[in-house]
């Protein structure tokens, strides 16, 4: 063994040296580096998950927005339709009312005219009676010859028609 | 185009220079010396390399120096503390490893930069290696020892390739008598220390994980003791006892194989480089340096990998007396 170089103190020195190296590397090398590696992989995993979450959320938000937009669109369409219907209804009502009013006005005008006519006729009739009486008075005053008679009546009628025309 | 032409010309010049150096090495080295009528048996530019297996002392007390001269340089004075050149270079290797880690972990950041990146890559590669064999949950426990063995072996081997290793030393009569530095792997004690660490590591984890079952692998008494319902088979019992002994022996033999595998490879590499340089001083040795870089890495991987394989086997629960029951 000595020929090969075996030497107790050297062996012990190597053993101690190796153990010291192991200790130093464990405390100063492996532990911090492995911890760092773990931290890094943890961090990467976290950020990947975070990115995934954000992407999913944004997709959801977009979908929601799309849906809300759709809803708003439908709502607007509905409101427009309603307004159109209301306008139509209003117009219809207005038209009906105008027609009714016109009818009422016509009716009233007709009544008025009738009344006017009636009163006119009444008046004419009254005047006619007066004329008749007048004519009768004339007739009585004069002689009642046939030709004169006719002349008087014609005159009266002419007068009355003149009156009526007024 | 112009720079391409210039680059090609530069390459050509460099090639010619390398070939010229190689030829000069052929002529001035031991081979050329032998061809062209060299004087004496040890000729050439360099002195004939002396291969000595034991490590040489660098610093020693006066009395041991005296004893050293008298007893010859083949063996170290036993029992006296002294600093050998291999221990010194192993300290340098230790320092280099520690320095690398200190520089890497001084300002750890989540986004790695520079040397932190490099050392993290090393740690990740080693951790992946351990995880691949031992599984994810055990890897963290085995990792420190395995990684340290690997780093210690590989850094020692690679540092030993530096040109200052064979060129620094104590002169005596014109040539280097004792080197100041020598690759630690060429000192039997270093592989032996690592082998002991590996052995203790394996047995510790085996015993800690399997408790009594682990001892039962080596001491197989199951068939020697008669039990009701099983029958008594003394022959099987004796065979089991023998097998247990073999198992124990194989564990112990690992120390020897670990030691001499690393020691042999490192020493052979050192001798190969010395002899190649002695034969042809220039250029010729470069491929061997490449080879030795590979060998250093492979040996470190083998030492760490075998330790890992043994410890993984040791913590694997084995079916005890499985053959008797079915």
Short mmCIF file of C-alpha atoms in Angstrom, two decimals:
data_model
loop_
_atom_site.label_atom_id
_atom_site.label_comp_id
_atom_site.label_asym_id
_atom_site.label_seq_id
_atom_site.Cartn_x
_atom_site.Cartn_y
_atom_site.Cartn_z
CA UNK A 1 0.00 0.00 0.00
CA UNK A 2 2.82 2.40 0.82
CA UNK A 3 4.26 1.80 -2.65
CA UNK A 4 1.03 3.04 -4.13
CA UNK A 5 1.13 6.08 -1.89
CA UNK A 6 -1.35 5.19 0.83
CA UNK A 7 -0.91 7.60 3.67
CA UNK A 8 -3.20 7.88 6.68
CA UNK A 9 -2.84 11.63 7.31
CA UNK A 10 -3.46 12.40 3.64
CA UNK A 11 -6.58 10.24 3.64
CA UNK A 12 -7.92 12.04 6.70
CA UNK A 13 -7.09 15.41 5.15
CA UNK A 14 -8.94 14.48 1.96
CA UNK A 15 -11.93 13.23 3.91
CA UNK A 16 -12.10 16.39 6.01
CA UNK A 17 -11.52 18.52 2.95
CA UNK A 18 -14.36 16.83 1.12
CA UNK A 19 -16.74 17.15 4.04
CA UNK A 20 -15.91 20.85 4.43
CA UNK A 21 -16.46 21.35 0.71
CA UNK A 22 -19.75 19.49 0.94
CA UNK A 23 -20.84 21.67 3.85
CA UNK A 24 -19.85 24.91 2.19
CA UNK A 25 -21.48 23.98 -1.09
CA UNK A 26 -24.63 22.84 0.65
CA UNK A 27 -25.01 26.09 2.57
CA UNK A 28 -23.68 28.55 -0.01
CA UNK A 29 -24.32 26.80 -3.30
CA UNK A 30 -26.98 24.15 -3.55
CA UNK A 31 -29.48 25.51 -1.07
CA UNK A 32 -29.74 29.06 -2.42
CA UNK A 33 -29.59 27.95 -6.05
CA UNK A 34 -32.21 25.25 -5.61
CA UNK A 35 -34.40 27.65 -3.68
CA UNK A 36 -33.97 30.16 -6.46
CA UNK A 37 -34.87 27.55 -9.05
CA UNK A 38 -37.96 26.56 -7.10
CA UNK A 39 -38.94 30.19 -6.72
CA UNK A 40 -38.47 30.76 -10.40
CA UNK A 41 -40.54 27.78 -11.46
CA UNK A 42 -43.19 28.78 -8.94
CA UNK A 43 -43.17 32.31 -10.30
CA UNK A 44 -43.39 31.12 -13.88
CA UNK A 45 -46.24 28.84 -13.01
CA UNK A 46 -48.00 31.68 -11.23
CA UNK A 47 -47.56 34.11 -14.06
CA UNK A 48 -48.75 31.56 -16.57
CA UNK A 49 -51.83 30.94 -14.50
CA UNK A 50 -52.31 34.68 -14.11
CA UNK A 51 -52.04 35.22 -17.83
CA UNK A 52 -54.50 32.42 -18.42
CA UNK A 53 -56.91 33.90 -15.91
CA UNK A 54 -56.63 37.37 -17.43
CA UNK A 55 -57.20 36.00 -20.89
CA UNK A 56 -60.24 34.09 -19.76
CA UNK A 57 -61.60 37.13 -17.95
CA UNK A 58 -61.10 39.40 -20.89
CA UNK A 59 -62.84 36.91 -23.15
CA UNK A 60 -65.69 36.79 -20.70
CA UNK A 61 -65.85 40.57 -20.49
CA UNK A 62 -65.88 40.85 -24.22
CA UNK A 63 -68.63 38.35 -24.50
CA UNK A 64 -70.58 40.21 -21.86
CA UNK A 65 -70.08 43.47 -23.67
CA UNK A 66 -71.21 41.90 -26.90
CA UNK A 67 -74.29 40.61 -25.18
CA UNK A 68 -75.04 43.96 -23.62
CA UNK A 69 -74.58 45.64 -26.96
CA UNK A 70 -77.00 43.19 -28.48
CA UNK A 71 -79.46 43.89 -25.71
CA UNK A 72 -79.13 47.64 -26.16
CA UNK A 73 -79.65 47.22 -29.84
CA UNK A 74 -82.80 45.21 -29.29
CA UNK A 75 -83.99 47.71 -26.71
CA UNK A 76 -83.47 50.57 -29.13
CA UNK A 77 -85.29 48.67 -31.83
CA UNK A 78 -88.16 48.01 -29.47
CA UNK A 79 -88.34 51.66 -28.40
CA UNK A 80 -88.34 52.78 -31.99
CA UNK A 81 -91.13 50.37 -32.79
CA UNK A 82 -93.09 51.54 -29.80
CA UNK A 83 -92.65 55.18 -30.79
CA UNK A 84 -93.74 54.38 -34.28
CA UNK A 85 -96.83 52.61 -33.00
CA UNK A 86 -97.59 55.46 -30.62
CA UNK A 87 -97.24 57.96 -33.41
CA UNK A 88 -99.50 55.87 -35.60
CA UNK A 89 -102.06 55.57 -32.85
CA UNK A 90 -101.87 59.30 -32.17
CA UNK A 91 -102.29 60.11 -35.80
CA UNK A 92 -105.23 57.77 -36.07
CA UNK A 93 -106.84 59.36 -33.02
CA UNK A 94 -106.18 62.81 -34.32
CA UNK A 95 -107.67 61.91 -37.63
CA UNK A 96 -110.74 60.42 -35.98
CA UNK A 97 -111.19 63.41 -33.80
CA UNK A 98 -110.82 65.78 -36.71
CA UNK A 99 -113.38 63.77 -38.61
CA UNK A 100 -115.75 63.83 -35.67
CA UNK A 101 -115.20 67.52 -35.22
CA UNK A 102 -115.81 68.14 -38.86
CA UNK A 103 -118.92 66.03 -38.70
CA UNK A 104 -120.12 67.88 -35.61
CA UNK A 105 -119.36 71.17 -37.27
CA UNK A 106 -121.24 70.11 -40.36
CA UNK A 107 -124.13 68.95 -38.25
CA UNK A 108 -124.20 72.19 -36.41
CA UNK A 109 -123.96 74.15 -39.62
CA UNK A 110 -126.75 72.09 -41.08
CA UNK A 111 -128.92 72.73 -38.01
CA UNK A 112 -128.14 76.36 -38.25
CA UNK A 113 -129.06 76.43 -41.89
CA UNK A 114 -132.27 74.55 -41.22
CA UNK A 115 -133.11 76.88 -38.40
CA UNK A 116 -132.32 79.83 -40.59
CA UNK A 117 -134.45 78.45 -43.35
CA UNK A 118 -137.26 77.64 -40.98
CA UNK A 119 -137.17 81.09 -39.56
CA UNK A 120 -136.96 82.50 -43.06
CA UNK A 121 -139.90 80.44 -44.16
CA UNK A 122 -141.71 81.49 -41.03
CA UNK A 123 -140.93 85.03 -41.77
CA UNK A 124 -141.94 84.67 -45.39
CA UNK A 125 -145.09 82.98 -44.33
CA UNK A 126 -145.83 85.85 -41.93
CA UNK A 127 -145.12 88.39 -44.61
CA UNK A 128 -147.08 86.40 -47.08
CA UNK A 129 -150.05 86.47 -44.72
CA UNK A 130 -149.60 90.16 -44.30
CA UNK A 131 -149.46 90.51 -48.07
CA UNK A 132 -152.48 88.34 -48.48
CA UNK A 133 -154.30 90.51 -45.97
CA UNK A 134 -153.04 93.58 -47.74
CA UNK A 135 -154.07 92.19 -51.06
CA UNK A 136 -157.47 91.28 -49.61
CA UNK A 137 -157.83 94.78 -48.33
CA UNK A 138 -157.05 96.13 -51.80
CA UNK A 139 -159.43 93.67 -53.30
CA UNK A 140 -162.15 94.74 -51.05
CA UNK A 141 -161.43 98.38 -51.69
CA UNK A 142 -161.67 97.95 -55.43
CA UNK A 143 -164.22 96.24 -57.49
CA UNK A 144 -163.77 92.70 -57.76
CA UNK A 145 -163.43 92.21 -61.41
CA UNK A 146 -161.71 89.23 -62.67
CA UNK A 147 -158.99 90.93 -64.59
CA UNK A 148 -158.21 93.28 -61.76
CA UNK A 149 -158.16 90.32 -59.41
CA UNK A 150 -155.60 88.51 -61.44
CA UNK A 151 -153.51 91.59 -61.71
CA UNK A 152 -153.52 92.05 -57.98
CA UNK A 153 -152.55 88.48 -57.26
CA UNK A 154 -149.76 88.63 -59.72
CA UNK A 155 -148.58 91.80 -58.17
CA UNK A 156 -148.68 90.27 -54.73
CA UNK A 157 -146.82 87.19 -55.82
CA UNK A 158 -144.29 89.29 -57.50
CA UNK A 159 -143.87 91.29 -54.38
CA UNK A 160 -143.67 88.24 -52.21
CA UNK A 161 -141.12 86.65 -54.45
CA UNK A 162 -139.21 89.87 -54.27
CA UNK A 163 -139.49 89.66 -50.54
CA UNK A 164 -138.52 86.09 -50.43
CA UNK A 165 -135.48 86.81 -52.47
CA UNK A 166 -134.41 89.34 -49.94
CA UNK B 1 -14.97 38.55 -50.25
CA UNK B 2 -11.73 40.31 -49.42
CA UNK B 3 -11.86 39.46 -45.73
CA UNK B 4 -12.74 35.88 -46.62
CA UNK B 5 -9.60 35.57 -48.67
CA UNK B 6 -7.55 37.13 -45.91
CA UNK B 7 -9.08 34.79 -43.34
CA UNK B 8 -8.26 31.81 -45.51
CA UNK B 9 -4.69 32.97 -45.89
CA UNK B 10 -4.42 33.42 -42.11
CA UNK B 11 -5.73 29.92 -41.58
CA UNK B 12 -3.18 28.57 -44.03
CA UNK B 13 -0.37 30.39 -42.24
CA UNK B 14 -1.53 29.05 -38.88
CA UNK B 15 -1.64 25.53 -40.32
CA UNK B 16 1.90 25.85 -41.63
CA UNK B 17 3.09 27.16 -38.26
CA UNK B 18 1.47 24.23 -36.47
CA UNK B 19 3.05 21.73 -38.84
CA UNK B 20 6.43 23.43 -38.44
CA UNK B 21 6.08 23.28 -34.68
CA UNK B 22 5.18 19.63 -34.92
CA UNK B 23 8.26 18.92 -37.04
CA UNK B 24 10.42 20.88 -34.63
CA UNK B 25 8.94 18.79 -31.85
CA UNK B 26 9.76 15.62 -33.76
CA UNK B 27 13.35 16.69 -34.17
CA UNK B 28 13.98 18.04 -30.71
CA UNK B 29 12.02 15.44 -28.79
CA UNK B 30 13.16 12.06 -27.63
CA UNK B 31 12.20 10.41 -30.92
CA UNK B 32 14.25 12.78 -33.02
CA UNK B 33 17.09 12.54 -30.58
CA UNK B 34 17.18 8.79 -30.92
CA UNK B 35 17.15 9.03 -34.71
CA UNK B 36 19.80 11.64 -35.11
CA UNK B 37 22.37 10.07 -32.88
CA UNK B 38 21.58 11.49 -29.49
CA UNK B 39 24.11 11.22 -26.73
CA UNK B 40 23.08 9.03 -23.83
CA UNK B 41 19.78 7.28 -23.25
CA UNK B 42 17.83 10.27 -21.85
CA UNK B 43 17.92 12.84 -24.56
CA UNK B 44 15.74 15.46 -26.12
CA UNK B 45 14.53 18.81 -25.04
CA UNK B 46 12.99 17.54 -21.85
CA UNK B 47 14.36 15.28 -19.16
CA UNK B 48 13.08 11.74 -19.10
CA UNK B 49 9.89 11.72 -17.01
CA UNK B 50 10.08 9.89 -13.75
CA UNK B 51 6.90 8.15 -12.75
CA UNK B 52 6.34 8.04 -9.05
CA UNK B 53 3.03 6.92 -7.66
CA UNK B 54 3.10 8.38 -4.13
CA UNK B 55 2.49 12.06 -3.70
CA UNK B 56 5.52 14.13 -2.90
CA UNK B 57 5.75 16.34 0.16
CA UNK B 58 5.82 20.05 -0.42
CA UNK B 59 6.44 21.31 3.08
CA UNK B 60 7.87 19.17 5.78
CA UNK B 61 9.79 19.40 8.98
CA UNK B 62 13.57 19.20 8.96
CA UNK B 63 13.78 15.78 10.57
CA UNK B 64 11.40 14.21 8.09
CA UNK B 65 13.40 15.77 5.29
CA UNK B 66 16.42 13.94 6.53
CA UNK B 67 14.52 10.71 6.76
CA UNK B 68 13.11 11.30 3.35
CA UNK B 69 16.53 11.59 1.76
CA UNK B 70 17.75 8.46 3.45
CA UNK B 71 14.76 6.29 2.78
CA UNK B 72 14.33 7.17 -0.87
CA UNK B 73 11.44 8.96 -2.45
CA UNK B 74 9.22 6.01 -3.14
CA UNK B 75 7.15 6.29 0.01
CA UNK B 76 6.00 8.96 2.38
CA UNK B 77 7.06 8.89 5.97
CA UNK B 78 4.06 7.37 7.65
CA UNK B 79 2.37 8.97 10.60
CA UNK B 80 3.83 12.44 10.18
CA UNK B 81 1.69 15.30 9.10
CA UNK B 82 2.90 16.88 5.95
CA UNK B 83 1.51 18.74 3.04
CA UNK B 84 1.80 16.90 -0.25
CA UNK B 85 1.54 18.48 -3.66
CA UNK B 86 -1.67 16.59 -4.39
CA UNK B 87 -3.33 17.87 -1.22
CA UNK B 88 -2.27 21.38 -2.14
CA UNK B 89 -3.82 21.10 -5.58
CA UNK B 90 -6.98 19.57 -4.12
CA UNK B 91 -7.23 22.64 -1.89
CA UNK B 92 -6.89 24.82 -4.94
CA UNK B 93 -9.65 22.83 -6.63
CA UNK B 94 -11.81 23.21 -3.54
CA UNK B 95 -11.14 26.93 -3.58
CA UNK B 96 -12.06 27.16 -7.26
CA UNK B 97 -15.37 25.36 -6.72
CA UNK B 98 -16.24 27.45 -3.68
CA UNK B 99 -15.29 30.63 -5.51
CA UNK B 100 -17.51 29.72 -8.46
CA UNK B 101 -20.46 29.16 -6.17
CA UNK B 102 -19.78 32.26 -4.10
CA UNK B 103 -19.61 34.40 -7.23
CA UNK B 104 -22.74 32.78 -8.59
CA UNK B 105 -24.82 33.14 -5.44
CA UNK B 106 -23.55 36.55 -4.32
CA UNK B 107 -26.36 38.41 -5.99
CA UNK B 108 -28.99 35.83 -6.75
CA UNK B 109 -31.75 37.19 -8.92
CA UNK B 110 -34.86 35.69 -10.37
CA UNK B 111 -33.57 36.56 -13.82
CA UNK B 112 -30.14 34.91 -13.93
CA UNK B 113 -27.14 36.65 -15.40
CA UNK B 114 -23.53 35.76 -16.10
CA UNK B 115 -21.97 33.24 -13.76
CA UNK B 116 -25.24 32.67 -11.92
CA UNK B 117 -26.65 31.43 -15.18
CA UNK B 118 -23.72 29.09 -15.68
CA UNK B 119 -23.77 27.61 -12.18
CA UNK B 120 -27.52 27.25 -12.33
CA UNK B 121 -27.13 25.33 -15.56
CA UNK B 122 -24.59 23.06 -13.83
CA UNK B 123 -26.87 22.53 -10.84
CA UNK B 124 -29.90 21.91 -13.03
CA UNK B 125 -27.98 19.41 -15.16
CA UNK B 126 -26.75 17.54 -12.07
CA UNK B 127 -30.18 17.65 -10.46
CA UNK B 128 -31.70 16.27 -13.64
CA UNK B 129 -29.10 13.51 -13.62
CA UNK B 130 -29.94 12.61 -10.01
CA UNK B 131 -33.67 12.86 -10.61
CA UNK B 132 -33.41 10.62 -13.64
CA UNK B 133 -32.00 7.80 -11.57
CA UNK B 134 -33.33 8.26 -8.05
CA UNK B 135 -36.73 9.76 -8.74
CA UNK B 136 -37.97 13.23 -7.98
CA UNK B 137 -38.66 12.94 -4.26
CA UNK B 138 -35.33 11.32 -3.33
CA UNK B 139 -33.26 13.50 -5.67
CA UNK B 140 -33.14 16.47 -3.31
CA UNK B 141 -31.69 14.33 -0.52
CA UNK B 142 -29.04 12.60 -2.60
CA UNK B 143 -28.16 15.62 -4.68
CA UNK B 144 -25.61 17.43 -2.45
CA UNK B 145 -23.22 14.49 -2.04
CA UNK B 146 -23.52 13.33 -5.65
CA UNK B 147 -23.02 16.82 -7.04
CA UNK B 148 -20.07 17.50 -4.76
CA UNK B 149 -18.38 14.26 -5.76
CA UNK B 150 -18.85 15.11 -9.41
CA UNK B 151 -17.61 18.68 -9.10
CA UNK B 152 -14.63 17.72 -6.93
CA UNK B 153 -13.48 15.01 -9.31
CA UNK B 154 -13.98 16.96 -12.49
CA UNK B 155 -12.41 20.19 -11.25
CA UNK B 156 -9.42 18.29 -9.87
CA UNK B 157 -8.97 16.48 -13.16
CA UNK B 158 -9.26 19.60 -15.28
CA UNK B 159 -7.10 21.76 -13.06
CA UNK B 160 -4.41 19.07 -13.35
CA UNK B 161 -4.29 19.71 -17.09
CA UNK B 162 -3.10 23.29 -16.58
CA UNK B 163 0.48 23.75 -17.79
CA UNK B 164 1.66 25.08 -14.42
CA UNK B 165 1.12 21.65 -12.89
CA UNK B 166 4.08 19.87 -14.48
CA UNK B 167 6.27 22.96 -14.61
CA UNK B 168 6.30 24.22 -11.03
CA UNK B 169 8.52 22.44 -8.55
CA UNK B 170 11.65 22.31 -6.44
CA UNK B 171 14.84 22.11 -8.42
CA UNK B 172 17.61 19.73 -7.60
CA UNK B 173 20.64 19.32 -9.82
CA UNK B 174 19.00 21.10 -12.74
CA UNK B 175 15.73 19.27 -12.91
CA UNK B 176 12.54 19.28 -10.92
CA UNK B 177 12.87 16.91 -8.04
CA UNK B 178 9.54 17.52 -6.37
CA UNK B 179 6.55 19.14 -8.04
CA UNK B 180 4.68 21.85 -6.24
CA UNK B 181 1.35 20.77 -7.69
CA UNK B 182 0.07 17.47 -8.93
CA UNK B 183 -3.48 16.41 -9.93
CA UNK B 184 -5.14 15.14 -6.77
CA UNK B 185 -6.61 12.16 -8.58
CA UNK B 186 -3.13 10.70 -8.97
CA UNK B 187 -2.82 10.41 -5.20
CA UNK B 188 -4.35 7.13 -4.06
CA UNK B 189 -5.67 8.79 -0.91
CA UNK B 190 -8.01 11.12 -2.74
CA UNK B 191 -9.99 8.46 -4.64
CA UNK B 192 -9.93 6.36 -1.48
CA UNK B 193 -11.41 9.20 0.56
CA UNK B 194 -14.13 9.71 -2.04
CA UNK B 195 -14.79 5.97 -2.16
CA UNK B 196 -15.18 5.92 1.63
CA UNK B 197 -17.55 8.87 1.46
CA UNK B 198 -19.54 7.09 -1.24
CA UNK B 199 -19.59 3.84 0.79
CA UNK B 200 -20.72 5.55 3.99
CA UNK B 201 -23.30 7.56 2.05
CA UNK B 202 -24.78 4.44 0.46
CA UNK B 203 -24.87 2.41 3.68
CA UNK B 204 -26.26 5.34 5.68
CA UNK B 205 -29.19 5.88 3.33
CA UNK B 206 -29.79 2.17 2.95
CA UNK B 207 -29.96 1.67 6.68
CA UNK B 208 -31.93 4.85 7.31
CA UNK B 209 -34.55 4.03 4.72
CA UNK B 210 -35.00 0.31 5.25
CA UNK B 211 -33.85 -0.04 8.88
CA UNK B 212 -33.65 -3.71 9.87
CA UNK B 213 -34.49 -4.93 6.40
CA UNK B 214 -31.26 -3.44 5.14
CA UNK B 215 -29.21 -5.48 7.58
CA UNK B 216 -31.29 -8.47 6.61
CA UNK B 217 -29.85 -8.25 3.12
CA UNK B 218 -26.42 -9.18 4.48
CA UNK B 219 -27.32 -11.38 7.45
CA UNK B 220 -29.78 -13.92 6.15
CA UNK B 221 -30.89 -16.11 9.02
CA UNK B 222 -34.46 -16.68 7.87
CA UNK B 223 -34.05 -20.32 6.88
CA UNK B 224 -31.61 -21.31 9.62
CA UNK B 225 -34.15 -20.83 12.39
CA UNK B 226 -36.90 -23.43 12.34
CA UNK B 227 -40.38 -21.91 12.24
CA UNK B 228 -43.76 -23.64 12.43
CA UNK B 229 -45.52 -24.03 9.14
CA UNK B 230 -42.47 -23.32 7.07
CA UNK B 231 -40.39 -26.38 7.62
CA UNK B 232 -36.70 -26.32 8.40
CA UNK B 233 -34.22 -26.22 5.58
CA UNK B 234 -30.67 -26.03 6.90
CA UNK B 235 -29.08 -26.33 3.46
CA UNK B 236 -31.05 -23.35 2.14
CA UNK B 237 -30.13 -21.53 5.33
CA UNK B 238 -26.44 -22.08 4.79
CA UNK B 239 -26.73 -20.94 1.18
CA UNK B 240 -28.55 -17.80 2.33
CA UNK B 241 -25.84 -17.10 4.86
CA UNK B 242 -23.23 -17.41 2.13
CA UNK B 243 -25.19 -15.17 -0.23
CA UNK B 244 -25.52 -12.57 2.51
CA UNK B 245 -21.78 -12.69 3.00
CA UNK B 246 -21.27 -12.21 -0.72
CA UNK B 247 -23.58 -9.22 -0.68
CA UNK B 248 -21.61 -7.65 2.15
CA UNK B 249 -18.35 -8.39 0.38
CA UNK B 250 -19.58 -6.79 -2.83
CA UNK B 251 -20.38 -3.62 -0.94
CA UNK B 252 -16.85 -3.55 0.46
CA UNK B 253 -15.25 -4.35 -2.86
CA UNK B 254 -16.89 -1.26 -4.29
CA UNK B 255 -14.51 0.85 -2.20
CA UNK B 256 -11.57 -0.79 -3.92
CA UNK B 257 -13.05 -0.57 -7.41
CA UNK B 258 -14.04 3.06 -6.92
CA UNK B 259 -10.58 3.93 -5.66
CA UNK B 260 -8.57 2.22 -8.36
CA UNK B 261 -10.83 3.22 -11.23
CA UNK B 262 -10.31 6.90 -10.53
CA UNK B 263 -6.72 6.55 -9.38
CA UNK B 264 -5.79 4.48 -12.43
CA UNK B 265 -7.44 6.77 -14.91
CA UNK B 266 -5.97 9.93 -13.44
CA UNK B 267 -2.49 8.47 -13.10
CA UNK B 268 -2.59 7.00 -16.59
CA UNK B 269 -3.63 10.37 -17.95
CA UNK B 270 -0.79 12.11 -16.18
CA UNK B 271 1.74 9.58 -17.43
CA UNK B 272 0.31 9.69 -20.95
CA UNK B 273 0.67 13.45 -21.12
CA UNK B 274 4.19 13.36 -19.64
CA UNK B 275 5.39 10.70 -22.03
CA UNK B 276 3.73 12.28 -25.07
CA UNK B 277 5.33 15.60 -24.23
CA UNK B 278 8.65 13.89 -23.68
CA UNK B 279 8.53 12.13 -27.04
CA UNK B 280 7.39 15.09 -29.12
CA UNK B 281 7.35 18.38 -27.20
CA UNK B 282 5.01 20.34 -29.46
CA UNK B 283 1.57 19.86 -31.04
CA UNK B 284 1.59 16.07 -30.75
CA UNK B 285 0.23 16.18 -27.21
CA UNK B 286 -2.81 18.35 -27.98
CA UNK B 287 -5.16 15.47 -28.91
CA UNK B 288 -4.19 13.78 -25.67
CA UNK B 289 -5.20 16.90 -23.77
CA UNK B 290 -8.58 16.69 -25.47
CA UNK B 291 -8.77 13.06 -24.48
CA UNK B 292 -7.89 13.86 -20.89
CA UNK B 293 -10.59 16.56 -20.68
CA UNK B 294 -13.06 13.91 -21.77
CA UNK B 295 -11.61 11.32 -19.37
CA UNK B 296 -11.82 13.73 -16.44
CA UNK B 297 -15.47 14.44 -17.19
CA UNK B 298 -16.32 10.81 -17.75
CA UNK B 299 -14.58 9.66 -14.59
CA UNK B 300 -16.41 12.29 -12.55
CA UNK B 301 -19.67 11.19 -14.13
CA UNK B 302 -18.90 7.53 -13.43
CA UNK B 303 -17.93 8.16 -9.81
CA UNK B 304 -21.05 10.24 -9.15
CA UNK B 305 -23.28 8.03 -11.28
CA UNK B 306 -22.19 4.77 -9.65
CA UNK B 307 -22.61 6.24 -6.18
CA UNK B 308 -26.07 7.37 -7.23
CA UNK B 309 -26.90 3.96 -8.67
CA UNK B 310 -25.71 2.18 -5.52
CA UNK B 311 -27.62 4.47 -3.19
CA UNK B 312 -30.76 4.11 -5.32
CA UNK B 313 -30.40 0.33 -5.13
CA UNK B 314 -29.76 0.48 -1.40
CA UNK B 315 -32.98 2.39 -0.64
CA UNK B 316 -35.08 0.18 -2.91
CA UNK B 317 -37.15 -2.16 -0.75
CA UNK B 318 -36.24 -5.73 -1.65
CA UNK B 319 -38.41 -8.74 -1.00
CA UNK B 320 -36.84 -10.55 1.87
CA UNK B 321 -36.76 -14.36 1.68
CA UNK B 322 -38.95 -14.01 -1.36
CA UNK B 323 -37.74 -17.26 -2.87
CA UNK B 324 -38.84 -19.46 -0.01
CA UNK B 325 -42.47 -18.38 -0.09
CA UNK B 326 -43.27 -19.19 -3.70
#
